[in-house]
Tab-separated table of N, CA and C in Angstrom:
chain	number	residue	atom	x	y	z
H	1	UNK	N	-9.542	-17.029	4.571
H	1	UNK	CA	-8.627	-16.897	5.668
H	1	UNK	C	-8.436	-18.251	6.366
H	2	UNK	N	-9.491	-19.031	6.473
H	2	UNK	CA	-9.404	-20.337	7.127
H	2	UNK	C	-8.463	-21.292	6.398
H	3	UNK	N	-8.297	-21.082	5.100
H	3	UNK	CA	-7.465	-21.987	4.309
H	3	UNK	C	-5.991	-21.570	4.259
H	4	UNK	N	-5.664	-20.405	4.788
H	4	UNK	CA	-4.278	-19.909	4.753
H	4	UNK	C	-3.451	-20.558	5.852
H	5	UNK	N	-2.160	-20.797	5.563
H	5	UNK	CA	-1.277	-21.243	6.647
H	5	UNK	C	-1.268	-20.193	7.760
H	6	UNK	N	-1.056	-20.620	8.980
H	6	UNK	CA	-1.216	-19.794	10.165
H	6	UNK	C	-0.297	-18.544	10.140
H	7	UNK	N	0.870	-18.601	9.534
H	7	UNK	CA	1.787	-17.481	9.532
H	7	UNK	C	1.646	-16.566	8.301
H	8	UNK	N	0.675	-16.840	7.457
H	8	UNK	CA	0.454	-16.065	6.243
H	8	UNK	C	-0.335	-14.800	6.561
H	9	UNK	N	0.187	-13.666	6.063
H	9	UNK	CA	-0.522	-12.389	6.228
H	9	UNK	C	-1.480	-12.189	5.084
H	10	UNK	N	-2.649	-11.647	5.379
H	10	UNK	CA	-3.651	-11.399	4.360
H	10	UNK	C	-3.684	-9.888	4.097
H	11	UNK	N	-3.402	-9.497	2.856
H	11	UNK	CA	-3.428	-8.100	2.456
H	11	UNK	C	-4.559	-7.879	1.455
H	12	UNK	N	-5.332	-6.834	1.706
H	12	UNK	CA	-6.463	-6.497	0.850
H	12	UNK	C	-6.241	-5.121	0.210
H	13	UNK	N	-6.416	-5.059	-1.096
H	13	UNK	CA	-6.247	-3.808	-1.825
H	13	UNK	C	-7.609	-3.128	-1.931
H	14	UNK	N	-7.648	-1.856	-1.520
H	14	UNK	CA	-8.901	-1.081	-1.546
H	14	UNK	C	-8.684	0.236	-2.268
H	15	UNK	N	-9.696	0.646	-3.033
H	15	UNK	CA	-9.618	1.962	-3.653
H	15	UNK	C	-10.810	2.859	-3.246
H	16	UNK	N	-11.624	2.346	-2.324
H	16	UNK	CA	-12.766	3.130	-1.813
H	16	UNK	C	-12.901	2.867	-0.308
H	17	UNK	N	-13.433	3.842	0.404
H	17	UNK	CA	-13.567	3.729	1.866
H	17	UNK	C	-14.505	2.568	2.247
H	18	UNK	N	-15.516	2.295	1.445
H	18	UNK	CA	-16.434	1.196	1.738
H	18	UNK	C	-15.655	-0.135	1.774
H	19	UNK	N	-14.698	-0.290	0.870
H	19	UNK	CA	-13.900	-1.498	0.818
H	19	UNK	C	-12.998	-1.617	2.060
H	20	UNK	N	-12.477	-0.469	2.521
H	20	UNK	CA	-11.652	-0.470	3.733
H	20	UNK	C	-12.468	-0.988	4.907
H	21	UNK	N	-13.680	-0.524	5.039
H	21	UNK	CA	-14.535	-0.985	6.120
H	21	UNK	C	-14.757	-2.488	6.055
H	22	UNK	N	-14.997	-3.020	4.858
H	22	UNK	CA	-15.165	-4.470	4.664
H	22	UNK	C	-13.903	-5.223	5.030
H	23	UNK	N	-12.743	-4.717	4.622
H	23	UNK	CA	-11.479	-5.386	4.890
H	23	UNK	C	-11.201	-5.449	6.415
H	24	UNK	N	-11.542	-4.374	7.117
H	24	UNK	CA	-11.369	-4.365	8.564
H	24	UNK	C	-12.269	-5.434	9.185
H	25	UNK	N	-13.522	-5.456	8.788
H	25	UNK	CA	-14.462	-6.431	9.316
H	25	UNK	C	-14.034	-7.864	9.022
H	26	UNK	N	-13.388	-8.071	7.881
H	26	UNK	CA	-12.957	-9.411	7.489
H	26	UNK	C	-11.678	-9.828	8.190
H	27	UNK	N	-11.034	-8.897	8.918
H	27	UNK	CA	-9.819	-9.256	9.651
H	27	UNK	C	-8.555	-9.232	8.855
H	28	UNK	N	-8.477	-8.393	7.810
H	28	UNK	CA	-7.254	-8.300	7.019
H	28	UNK	C	-6.071	-7.859	7.872
H	29	UNK	N	-4.904	-8.380	7.597
H	29	UNK	CA	-3.713	-8.006	8.334
H	29	UNK	C	-3.128	-6.683	7.822
H	30	UNK	N	-3.199	-6.500	6.511
H	30	UNK	CA	-2.678	-5.290	5.869
H	30	UNK	C	-3.739	-4.796	4.900
H	31	UNK	N	-3.975	-3.490	4.890
H	31	UNK	CA	-4.934	-2.913	3.959
H	31	UNK	C	-4.187	-1.889	3.106
H	32	UNK	N	-4.183	-2.146	1.784
H	32	UNK	CA	-3.500	-1.262	0.859
H	32	UNK	C	-4.483	-0.259	0.274
H	33	UNK	N	-4.109	1.005	0.327
H	33	UNK	CA	-4.906	2.067	-0.251
H	33	UNK	C	-4.384	2.313	-1.671
H	34	UNK	N	-5.120	1.887	-2.662
H	34	UNK	CA	-4.684	1.983	-4.052
H	34	UNK	C	-5.246	3.226	-4.709
H	35	UNK	N	-4.379	4.148	-5.080
H	35	UNK	CA	-4.773	5.379	-5.789
H	35	UNK	C	-5.830	6.199	-5.036
H	36	UNK	N	-5.760	6.192	-3.720
H	36	UNK	CA	-6.694	6.987	-2.921
H	36	UNK	C	-6.132	8.397	-2.754
H	37	UNK	N	-7.035	9.331	-2.558
H	37	UNK	CA	-6.622	10.696	-2.252
H	37	UNK	C	-6.061	10.755	-0.840
H	38	UNK	N	-5.258	11.774	-0.570
H	38	UNK	CA	-4.704	11.962	0.778
H	38	UNK	C	-5.829	12.088	1.802
H	39	UNK	N	-6.878	12.797	1.441
H	39	UNK	CA	-8.024	12.959	2.357
H	39	UNK	C	-8.675	11.616	2.684
H	40	UNK	N	-8.876	10.762	1.677
H	40	UNK	CA	-9.473	9.462	1.906
H	40	UNK	C	-8.550	8.558	2.711
H	41	UNK	N	-7.211	8.648	2.448
H	41	UNK	CA	-6.278	7.841	3.242
H	41	UNK	C	-6.326	8.236	4.692
H	42	UNK	N	-6.425	9.528	4.974
H	42	UNK	CA	-6.526	10.006	6.360
H	42	UNK	C	-7.770	9.425	7.029
H	43	UNK	N	-8.895	9.437	6.323
H	43	UNK	CA	-10.147	8.857	6.849
H	43	UNK	C	-9.994	7.347	7.054
H	44	UNK	N	-9.345	6.682	6.112
H	44	UNK	CA	-9.188	5.222	6.195
H	44	UNK	C	-8.316	4.836	7.371
H	45	UNK	N	-7.217	5.552	7.578
H	45	UNK	CA	-6.337	5.246	8.731
H	45	UNK	C	-7.119	5.398	10.026
H	46	UNK	N	-7.917	6.445	10.144
H	46	UNK	CA	-8.736	6.649	11.351
H	46	UNK	C	-9.755	5.533	11.502
H	47	UNK	N	-10.363	5.132	10.385
H	47	UNK	CA	-11.378	4.079	10.390
H	47	UNK	C	-10.784	2.751	10.869
H	48	UNK	N	-9.565	2.485	10.452
H	48	UNK	CA	-8.914	1.208	10.814
H	48	UNK	C	-8.499	1.227	12.276
H	49	UNK	N	-8.068	2.361	12.758
H	49	UNK	CA	-7.757	2.511	14.191
H	49	UNK	C	-6.734	1.526	14.715
H	50	UNK	N	-5.727	1.216	13.913
H	50	UNK	CA	-4.666	0.327	14.379
H	50	UNK	C	-4.970	-1.154	14.317
H	51	UNK	N	-6.130	-1.526	13.804
H	51	UNK	CA	-6.505	-2.958	13.732
H	51	UNK	C	-5.824	-3.699	12.612
H	52	UNK	N	-5.170	-2.967	11.690
H	52	UNK	CA	-4.442	-3.583	10.577
H	52	UNK	C	-3.323	-2.615	10.204
H	53	UNK	N	-2.275	-3.141	9.608
H	53	UNK	CA	-1.236	-2.299	9.013
H	53	UNK	C	-1.803	-1.667	7.758
H	54	UNK	N	-1.275	-0.529	7.384
H	54	UNK	CA	-1.781	0.174	6.189
H	54	UNK	C	-0.651	0.475	5.232
H	55	UNK	N	-0.973	0.461	3.945
H	55	UNK	CA	-0.002	0.722	2.888
H	55	UNK	C	-0.627	1.610	1.823
H	56	UNK	N	0.106	2.653	1.450
H	56	UNK	CA	-0.335	3.539	0.350
H	56	UNK	C	0.383	3.087	-0.911
H	57	UNK	N	-0.325	3.028	-2.019
H	57	UNK	CA	0.261	2.581	-3.288
H	57	UNK	C	-0.513	3.221	-4.429
H	58	UNK	N	0.151	3.284	-5.564
H	58	UNK	CA	-0.517	3.784	-6.765
H	58	UNK	C	-0.447	5.287	-6.897
H	59	UNK	N	0.226	5.774	-7.910
H	59	UNK	CA	0.299	7.195	-8.167
H	59	UNK	C	1.209	7.938	-7.175
H	60	UNK	N	2.061	7.206	-6.472
H	60	UNK	CA	2.936	7.841	-5.491
H	60	UNK	C	4.082	8.547	-6.274
H	61	UNK	N	4.253	9.815	-5.968
H	61	UNK	CA	5.345	10.588	-6.577
H	61	UNK	C	6.201	11.170	-5.462
H	62	UNK	N	7.404	11.575	-5.785
H	62	UNK	CA	8.288	12.132	-4.768
H	62	UNK	C	7.646	13.334	-4.060
H	63	UNK	N	6.886	14.118	-4.808
H	63	UNK	CA	6.235	15.317	-4.243
H	63	UNK	C	5.099	14.974	-3.288
H	64	UNK	N	4.535	13.777	-3.389
H	64	UNK	CA	3.371	13.431	-2.573
H	64	UNK	C	3.731	12.534	-1.382
H	65	UNK	N	4.988	12.139	-1.275
H	65	UNK	CA	5.354	11.192	-0.198
H	65	UNK	C	5.097	11.810	1.175
H	66	UNK	N	5.534	13.034	1.389
H	66	UNK	CA	5.335	13.635	2.734
H	66	UNK	C	3.866	13.746	3.111
H	67	UNK	N	2.990	14.319	2.276
H	67	UNK	CA	1.580	14.376	2.662
H	67	UNK	C	0.978	12.986	2.906
H	68	UNK	N	1.409	12.009	2.137
H	68	UNK	CA	0.907	10.645	2.322
H	68	UNK	C	1.391	10.085	3.661
H	69	UNK	N	2.670	10.300	3.967
H	69	UNK	CA	3.213	9.830	5.229
H	69	UNK	C	2.475	10.468	6.426
H	70	UNK	N	2.119	11.713	6.243
H	70	UNK	CA	1.402	12.445	7.308
H	70	UNK	C	-0.018	11.926	7.567
H	71	UNK	N	-0.538	11.068	6.686
H	71	UNK	CA	-1.847	10.442	6.923
H	71	UNK	C	-1.794	9.417	8.024
H	72	UNK	N	-0.588	8.928	8.285
H	72	UNK	CA	-0.427	7.894	9.321
H	72	UNK	C	-0.292	6.485	8.786
H	73	UNK	N	-0.178	6.322	7.464
H	73	UNK	CA	-0.003	4.982	6.891
H	73	UNK	C	1.299	4.356	7.412
H	74	UNK	N	1.316	3.033	7.468
H	74	UNK	CA	2.505	2.351	7.939
H	74	UNK	C	3.570	2.196	6.838
H	75	UNK	N	3.119	2.008	5.611
H	75	UNK	CA	4.047	1.766	4.507
H	75	UNK	C	3.619	2.585	3.282
H	76	UNK	N	4.624	2.977	2.506
H	76	UNK	CA	4.347	3.635	1.219
H	76	UNK	C	5.146	2.867	0.180
H	77	UNK	N	4.464	2.373	-0.857
H	77	UNK	CA	5.170	1.645	-1.920
H	77	UNK	C	5.072	2.407	-3.221
H	78	UNK	N	6.162	2.427	-3.950
H	78	UNK	CA	6.179	3.089	-5.239
H	78	UNK	C	7.148	2.389	-6.173
H	79	UNK	N	6.847	2.403	-7.442
H	79	UNK	CA	7.769	1.866	-8.433
H	79	UNK	C	8.522	2.998	-9.101
H	80	UNK	N	8.275	4.229	-8.683
H	80	UNK	CA	8.902	5.395	-9.301
H	80	UNK	C	10.428	5.296	-9.280
H	81	UNK	N	10.984	4.784	-8.189
H	81	UNK	CA	12.422	4.698	-8.060
H	81	UNK	C	13.025	3.783	-9.142
H	82	UNK	N	12.414	2.648	-9.384
H	82	UNK	CA	12.934	1.730	-10.390
H	82	UNK	C	12.542	2.123	-11.797
H	83	UNK	N	11.403	2.792	-11.938
H	83	UNK	CA	10.981	3.217	-13.307
H	83	UNK	C	11.910	4.278	-13.848
H	84	UNK	N	12.458	5.117	-13.004
H	84	UNK	CA	13.291	6.227	-13.480
H	84	UNK	C	14.782	5.885	-13.521
H	85	UNK	N	15.142	4.689	-13.054
H	85	UNK	CA	16.542	4.279	-13.071
H	85	UNK	C	16.976	3.901	-14.496
H	86	UNK	N	18.152	4.369	-14.909
H	86	UNK	CA	18.633	3.993	-16.246
H	86	UNK	C	19.068	2.546	-16.302
H	87	UNK	N	18.900	1.940	-17.424
H	87	UNK	CA	19.312	0.541	-17.612
H	87	UNK	C	20.808	0.473	-17.817
H	88	UNK	N	21.403	-0.619	-17.326
H	88	UNK	CA	22.824	-0.870	-17.487
H	88	UNK	C	23.004	-2.171	-18.211
H	89	UNK	N	23.810	-2.177	-19.264
H	89	UNK	CA	24.077	-3.411	-20.018
H	89	UNK	C	25.355	-4.029	-19.491
H	90	UNK	N	25.245	-5.149	-18.810
H	90	UNK	CA	26.403	-5.834	-18.260
H	90	UNK	C	26.547	-7.168	-18.972
H	91	UNK	N	27.689	-7.350	-19.610
H	91	UNK	CA	27.936	-8.608	-20.310
H	91	UNK	C	28.999	-9.403	-19.583
H	92	UNK	N	28.840	-10.729	-19.576
H	92	UNK	CA	29.818	-11.590	-18.897
H	92	UNK	C	30.712	-12.312	-19.930
H	93	UNK	N	30.589	-11.948	-21.189
H	93	UNK	CA	31.429	-12.587	-22.194
H	93	UNK	C	32.785	-11.903	-22.238
H	94	UNK	N	33.785	-12.630	-22.769
H	94	UNK	CA	35.145	-12.082	-22.844
H	94	UNK	C	35.248	-11.093	-24.000
H	95	UNK	N	36.099	-10.083	-23.794
H	95	UNK	CA	36.284	-9.072	-24.840
H	95	UNK	C	37.288	-9.525	-25.885
């Protein structure tokens, strides 16, 4: 953290509650919950207590977005939207 430029945010990816506790103690700006259960995310948000922004990631599906949002996380990231989008072939050459 001491080597980062002053305006740089530090984000830590955690997949266990013990890691969340360490990230809070280390002063992380954002803590990402990677593939955590909704129950663990709820515990993690309470553990953080507003001392860092929180992000849910990994295994996010359209059906799980509402329960995840209800945990109190600040952000939810998913690649599902782009993974399911069809590809488009656009050519710039003349016909």
